[in-house]
Amino acid sequence: MTSSEYIIKHIAFWFGMLLIGSNSSIAIAAEASATVEIRATFIAPTCELSAPSSVMLKPMRRGDNTVNDPFDIQVNCTSPSNTSVYAELIGGQLNSGSTTVALMNMLDGSSPPSSNRVLFSLQDPKNGDITLNGDTGTVFCGGTNSRTCTLEPKTRVPSNAQLGLVSSVIRFNIRYEG
């Protein structure tokens, strides 16, 4: 065998090995993939929640602590479902260190210090203060059928409160129990 034949055979050998190696890496890549179909069934909620769109509080004076007129929320279920309700403050802010007391917003857009703002809370007359931080683990108005739950808004007006119109916005949500 001449040296040129030897070189050609040697090149052909390594070229063949290169092709085999690249095919095996393609095969390995193909073996590493998978297709998975994921299915889920979504069931329409069986309960609806209704509450008044607004609740007017009694007139307030500096230094007042007031239990305002109660209002009702309704849970209407088309079939028995173990549900409860939780509350979330979305207009206003929680008072520092509290999950149940909100600082009401001034409707004129001003932002007085916390110590000069009207405080607001909700109470379930049967079970006490309602948590307003949206924690789904702190619920009220539990049951399995349609029901009406009464809530009492409370306000506390500091003696140095800024005068004006105030507001808080609370969102009520249904929690389905397992």
mmCIF file of C-alpha atoms in Angstrom:
data_model
loop_
_atom_site.group_PDB
_atom_site.id
_atom_site.type_symbol
_atom_site.label_atom_id
_atom_site.label_comp_id
_atom_site.label_asym_id
_atom_site.label_seq_id
_atom_site.Cartn_x
_atom_site.Cartn_y
_atom_site.Cartn_z
ATOM 1 C CA MET A 1 0.000 0.000 0.000
ATOM 2 C CA THR A 2 1.391 3.343 -1.028
ATOM 3 C CA SER A 3 1.472 6.250 1.317
ATOM 4 C CA SER A 4 -1.237 8.112 -0.630
ATOM 5 C CA GLU A 5 -3.535 5.038 -0.441
ATOM 6 C CA TYR A 6 -2.804 4.844 3.283
ATOM 7 C CA ILE A 7 -3.700 8.520 3.770
ATOM 8 C CA ILE A 8 -6.934 8.176 1.762
ATOM 9 C CA LYS A 9 -8.022 5.091 3.774
ATOM 10 C CA HIS A 10 -7.074 6.848 7.009
ATOM 11 C CA ILE A 11 -9.088 9.948 6.063
ATOM 12 C CA ALA A 12 -12.042 7.781 5.011
ATOM 13 C CA PHE A 13 -11.888 5.942 8.347
ATOM 14 C CA TRP A 14 -11.933 9.150 10.427
ATOM 15 C CA PHE A 15 -14.592 10.725 8.222
ATOM 16 C CA GLY A 16 -16.766 7.632 8.770
ATOM 17 C CA MET A 17 -16.202 7.821 12.524
ATOM 18 C CA LEU A 18 -17.169 11.474 12.462
ATOM 19 C CA LEU A 19 -20.425 10.650 10.673
ATOM 20 C CA ILE A 20 -21.212 7.822 13.075
ATOM 21 C CA GLY A 21 -20.501 10.073 16.063
ATOM 22 C CA SER A 22 -22.751 12.845 14.778
ATOM 23 C CA ASN A 23 -25.581 10.380 14.091
ATOM 24 C CA SER A 24 -25.350 8.976 17.604
ATOM 25 C CA SER A 25 -25.601 12.453 19.135
ATOM 26 C CA ILE A 26 -28.720 13.078 17.044
ATOM 27 C CA ALA A 27 -30.147 9.814 18.300
ATOM 28 C CA ILE A 28 -29.379 10.774 21.878
ATOM 29 C CA ALA A 29 -31.084 14.143 21.449
ATOM 30 C CA ALA A 30 -34.181 12.439 20.033
ATOM 31 C CA GLU A 31 -34.276 10.047 22.993
ATOM 32 C CA ALA A 32 -34.222 12.969 25.447
ATOM 33 C CA SER A 33 -37.468 14.555 24.256
ATOM 34 C CA ALA A 34 -41.005 13.668 25.250
ATOM 35 C CA THR A 35 -44.510 14.896 24.567
ATOM 36 C CA VAL A 36 -46.939 15.106 27.472
ATOM 37 C CA GLU A 37 -50.607 15.965 27.182
ATOM 38 C CA ILE A 38 -52.090 17.609 30.270
ATOM 39 C CA ARG A 39 -55.842 17.665 30.766
ATOM 40 C CA ALA A 40 -58.054 19.393 33.317
ATOM 41 C CA THR A 41 -61.742 19.739 33.939
ATOM 42 C CA PHE A 42 -62.969 23.137 35.066
ATOM 43 C CA ILE A 43 -66.268 23.174 36.894
ATOM 44 C CA ALA A 44 -68.346 26.330 37.060
ATOM 45 C CA PRO A 45 -68.601 27.813 40.548
ATOM 46 C CA THR A 46 -71.782 26.787 42.317
ATOM 47 C CA CYS A 47 -72.053 29.891 44.525
ATOM 48 C CA GLU A 48 -72.288 33.616 43.888
ATOM 49 C CA LEU A 49 -71.582 36.422 46.306
ATOM 50 C CA SER A 50 -73.531 39.666 46.425
ATOM 51 C CA ALA A 51 -73.033 42.742 48.562
ATOM 52 C CA PRO A 52 -74.170 46.351 48.385
ATOM 53 C CA SER A 53 -72.110 48.447 45.973
ATOM 54 C CA SER A 54 -71.690 51.091 48.675
ATOM 55 C CA VAL A 55 -72.479 51.515 52.361
ATOM 56 C CA MET A 56 -73.034 54.982 53.795
ATOM 57 C CA LEU A 57 -71.620 55.453 57.275
ATOM 58 C CA LYS A 58 -73.116 57.692 59.942
ATOM 59 C CA PRO A 59 -71.819 61.261 60.181
ATOM 60 C CA MET A 60 -68.622 61.348 62.242
ATOM 61 C CA ARG A 61 -67.159 63.861 64.660
ATOM 62 C CA ARG A 62 -63.661 64.071 66.047
ATOM 63 C CA GLY A 63 -63.286 61.729 69.010
ATOM 64 C CA ASP A 64 -66.209 59.451 67.957
ATOM 65 C CA ASN A 65 -66.131 55.650 68.133
ATOM 66 C CA THR A 66 -69.148 54.513 66.134
ATOM 67 C CA VAL A 67 -70.812 51.206 65.345
ATOM 68 C CA ASN A 68 -72.549 52.003 62.057
ATOM 69 C CA ASP A 69 -75.706 50.467 60.632
ATOM 70 C CA PRO A 70 -75.129 46.821 59.647
ATOM 71 C CA PHE A 71 -75.270 45.575 56.075
ATOM 72 C CA ASP A 72 -75.739 42.107 54.604
ATOM 73 C CA ILE A 73 -73.779 40.023 52.150
ATOM 74 C CA GLN A 74 -75.429 37.025 50.506
ATOM 75 C CA VAL A 75 -73.908 33.759 49.378
ATOM 76 C CA ASN A 76 -76.274 32.105 46.874
ATOM 77 C CA CYS A 77 -75.464 28.490 45.994
ATOM 78 C CA THR A 78 -77.167 26.456 43.258
ATOM 79 C CA SER A 79 -76.073 23.228 44.955
ATOM 80 C CA PRO A 80 -74.558 22.481 48.367
ATOM 81 C CA SER A 81 -70.935 23.650 48.427
ATOM 82 C CA ASN A 82 -68.744 24.055 51.477
ATOM 83 C CA THR A 83 -67.728 27.714 51.157
ATOM 84 C CA SER A 84 -66.709 30.686 53.252
ATOM 85 C CA VAL A 85 -65.932 34.339 52.598
ATOM 86 C CA TYR A 86 -62.761 36.365 53.077
ATOM 87 C CA ALA A 87 -62.259 40.134 52.851
ATOM 88 C CA GLU A 88 -59.565 42.159 51.130
ATOM 89 C CA LEU A 89 -58.948 45.879 51.556
ATOM 90 C CA ILE A 90 -58.304 47.310 48.076
ATOM 91 C CA GLY A 91 -58.952 51.012 48.722
ATOM 92 C CA GLY A 92 -57.134 52.328 51.754
ATOM 93 C CA GLN A 93 -54.346 50.724 53.738
ATOM 94 C CA LEU A 94 -54.132 48.596 56.829
ATOM 95 C CA ASN A 95 -53.189 50.390 60.005
ATOM 96 C CA SER A 96 -49.589 49.592 60.930
ATOM 97 C CA GLY A 97 -49.360 46.237 62.715
ATOM 98 C CA SER A 98 -53.029 45.350 62.166
ATOM 99 C CA THR A 99 -54.867 42.961 59.867
ATOM 100 C CA THR A 100 -58.320 44.151 60.903
ATOM 101 C CA VAL A 101 -58.138 47.972 61.027
ATOM 102 C CA ALA A 102 -57.918 50.157 57.915
ATOM 103 C CA LEU A 103 -56.916 53.778 57.489
ATOM 104 C CA MET A 104 -59.592 55.427 55.382
ATOM 105 C CA ASN A 105 -58.576 57.439 52.296
ATOM 106 C CA MET A 106 -59.305 61.148 52.074
ATOM 107 C CA LEU A 107 -61.398 61.744 48.952
ATOM 108 C CA ASP A 108 -59.718 65.109 48.333
ATOM 109 C CA GLY A 109 -56.474 63.227 47.606
ATOM 110 C CA SER A 110 -54.627 64.524 50.664
ATOM 111 C CA SER A 111 -52.609 62.106 52.729
ATOM 112 C CA PRO A 112 -52.591 63.091 56.407
ATOM 113 C CA PRO A 113 -50.364 61.194 58.857
ATOM 114 C CA SER A 114 -51.737 57.879 60.107
ATOM 115 C CA SER A 115 -52.434 59.379 63.523
ATOM 116 C CA ASN A 116 -54.853 61.899 61.920
ATOM 117 C CA ARG A 117 -56.837 59.457 59.778
ATOM 118 C CA VAL A 118 -60.212 57.839 60.401
ATOM 119 C CA LEU A 119 -59.921 54.143 61.318
ATOM 120 C CA PHE A 120 -62.342 51.599 59.872
ATOM 121 C CA SER A 121 -63.050 47.964 60.739
ATOM 122 C CA LEU A 122 -65.695 45.342 60.018
ATOM 123 C CA GLN A 123 -67.171 43.041 62.601
ATOM 124 C CA ASP A 124 -69.192 39.880 62.314
ATOM 125 C CA PRO A 125 -71.585 40.292 65.283
ATOM 126 C CA LYS A 126 -71.317 36.547 66.008
ATOM 127 C CA ASN A 127 -67.553 36.057 65.615
ATOM 128 C CA GLY A 128 -65.771 39.390 66.054
ATOM 129 C CA ASP A 129 -63.380 41.391 63.891
ATOM 130 C CA ILE A 130 -62.939 40.469 60.234
ATOM 131 C CA THR A 131 -59.452 40.276 58.787
ATOM 132 C CA LEU A 132 -59.086 42.692 55.860
ATOM 133 C CA ASN A 133 -55.725 41.589 54.438
ATOM 134 C CA GLY A 134 -57.059 39.086 51.870
ATOM 135 C CA ASP A 135 -55.749 36.088 53.821
ATOM 136 C CA THR A 136 -57.747 33.114 52.534
ATOM 137 C CA GLY A 137 -57.090 31.306 55.813
ATOM 138 C CA THR A 138 -59.049 33.892 57.822
ATOM 139 C CA VAL A 139 -62.651 33.420 56.773
ATOM 140 C CA PHE A 140 -66.177 34.141 57.959
ATOM 141 C CA CYS A 141 -69.740 33.428 56.806
ATOM 142 C CA GLY A 142 -69.035 29.716 56.325
ATOM 143 C CA GLY A 143 -71.638 27.168 55.290
ATOM 144 C CA THR A 144 -72.781 24.711 52.628
ATOM 145 C CA ASN A 145 -76.003 26.336 51.382
ATOM 146 C CA SER A 146 -77.240 29.814 50.493
ATOM 147 C CA ARG A 147 -77.006 32.242 53.409
ATOM 148 C CA THR A 148 -77.001 35.867 54.485
ATOM 149 C CA CYS A 149 -74.311 37.242 56.775
ATOM 150 C CA THR A 150 -74.541 40.558 58.591
ATOM 151 C CA LEU A 151 -71.521 42.819 59.020
ATOM 152 C CA GLU A 152 -71.133 45.909 61.193
ATOM 153 C CA PRO A 153 -68.797 48.687 60.045
ATOM 154 C CA LYS A 154 -67.035 50.490 62.888
ATOM 155 C CA THR A 155 -65.223 53.810 62.766
ATOM 156 C CA ARG A 156 -62.894 55.534 65.178
ATOM 157 C CA VAL A 157 -62.146 59.212 64.597
ATOM 158 C CA PRO A 158 -59.062 60.636 66.310
ATOM 159 C CA SER A 159 -59.519 63.976 68.088
ATOM 160 C CA ASN A 160 -57.027 65.509 65.632
ATOM 161 C CA ALA A 161 -58.520 63.905 62.478
ATOM 162 C CA GLN A 162 -58.396 65.859 59.256
ATOM 163 C CA LEU A 163 -61.904 66.922 58.265
ATOM 164 C CA GLY A 164 -63.400 65.852 54.935
ATOM 165 C CA LEU A 165 -64.905 62.943 53.048
ATOM 166 C CA VAL A 166 -63.307 59.530 53.553
ATOM 167 C CA SER A 167 -63.604 56.155 51.860
ATOM 168 C CA SER A 168 -62.385 52.554 52.025
ATOM 169 C CA VAL A 169 -63.032 49.784 49.512
ATOM 170 C CA ILE A 170 -63.386 46.159 50.591
ATOM 171 C CA ARG A 171 -63.572 43.213 48.179
ATOM 172 C CA PHE A 172 -65.351 40.071 49.383
ATOM 173 C CA ASN A 173 -64.323 36.727 47.874
ATOM 174 C CA ILE A 174 -65.720 33.196 48.077
ATOM 175 C CA ARG A 175 -63.375 30.433 49.184
ATOM 176 C CA TYR A 176 -64.338 26.875 48.246
ATOM 177 C CA GLU A 177 -63.351 24.414 50.956
ATOM 178 C CA GLY A 178 -61.978 21.017 50.012
#
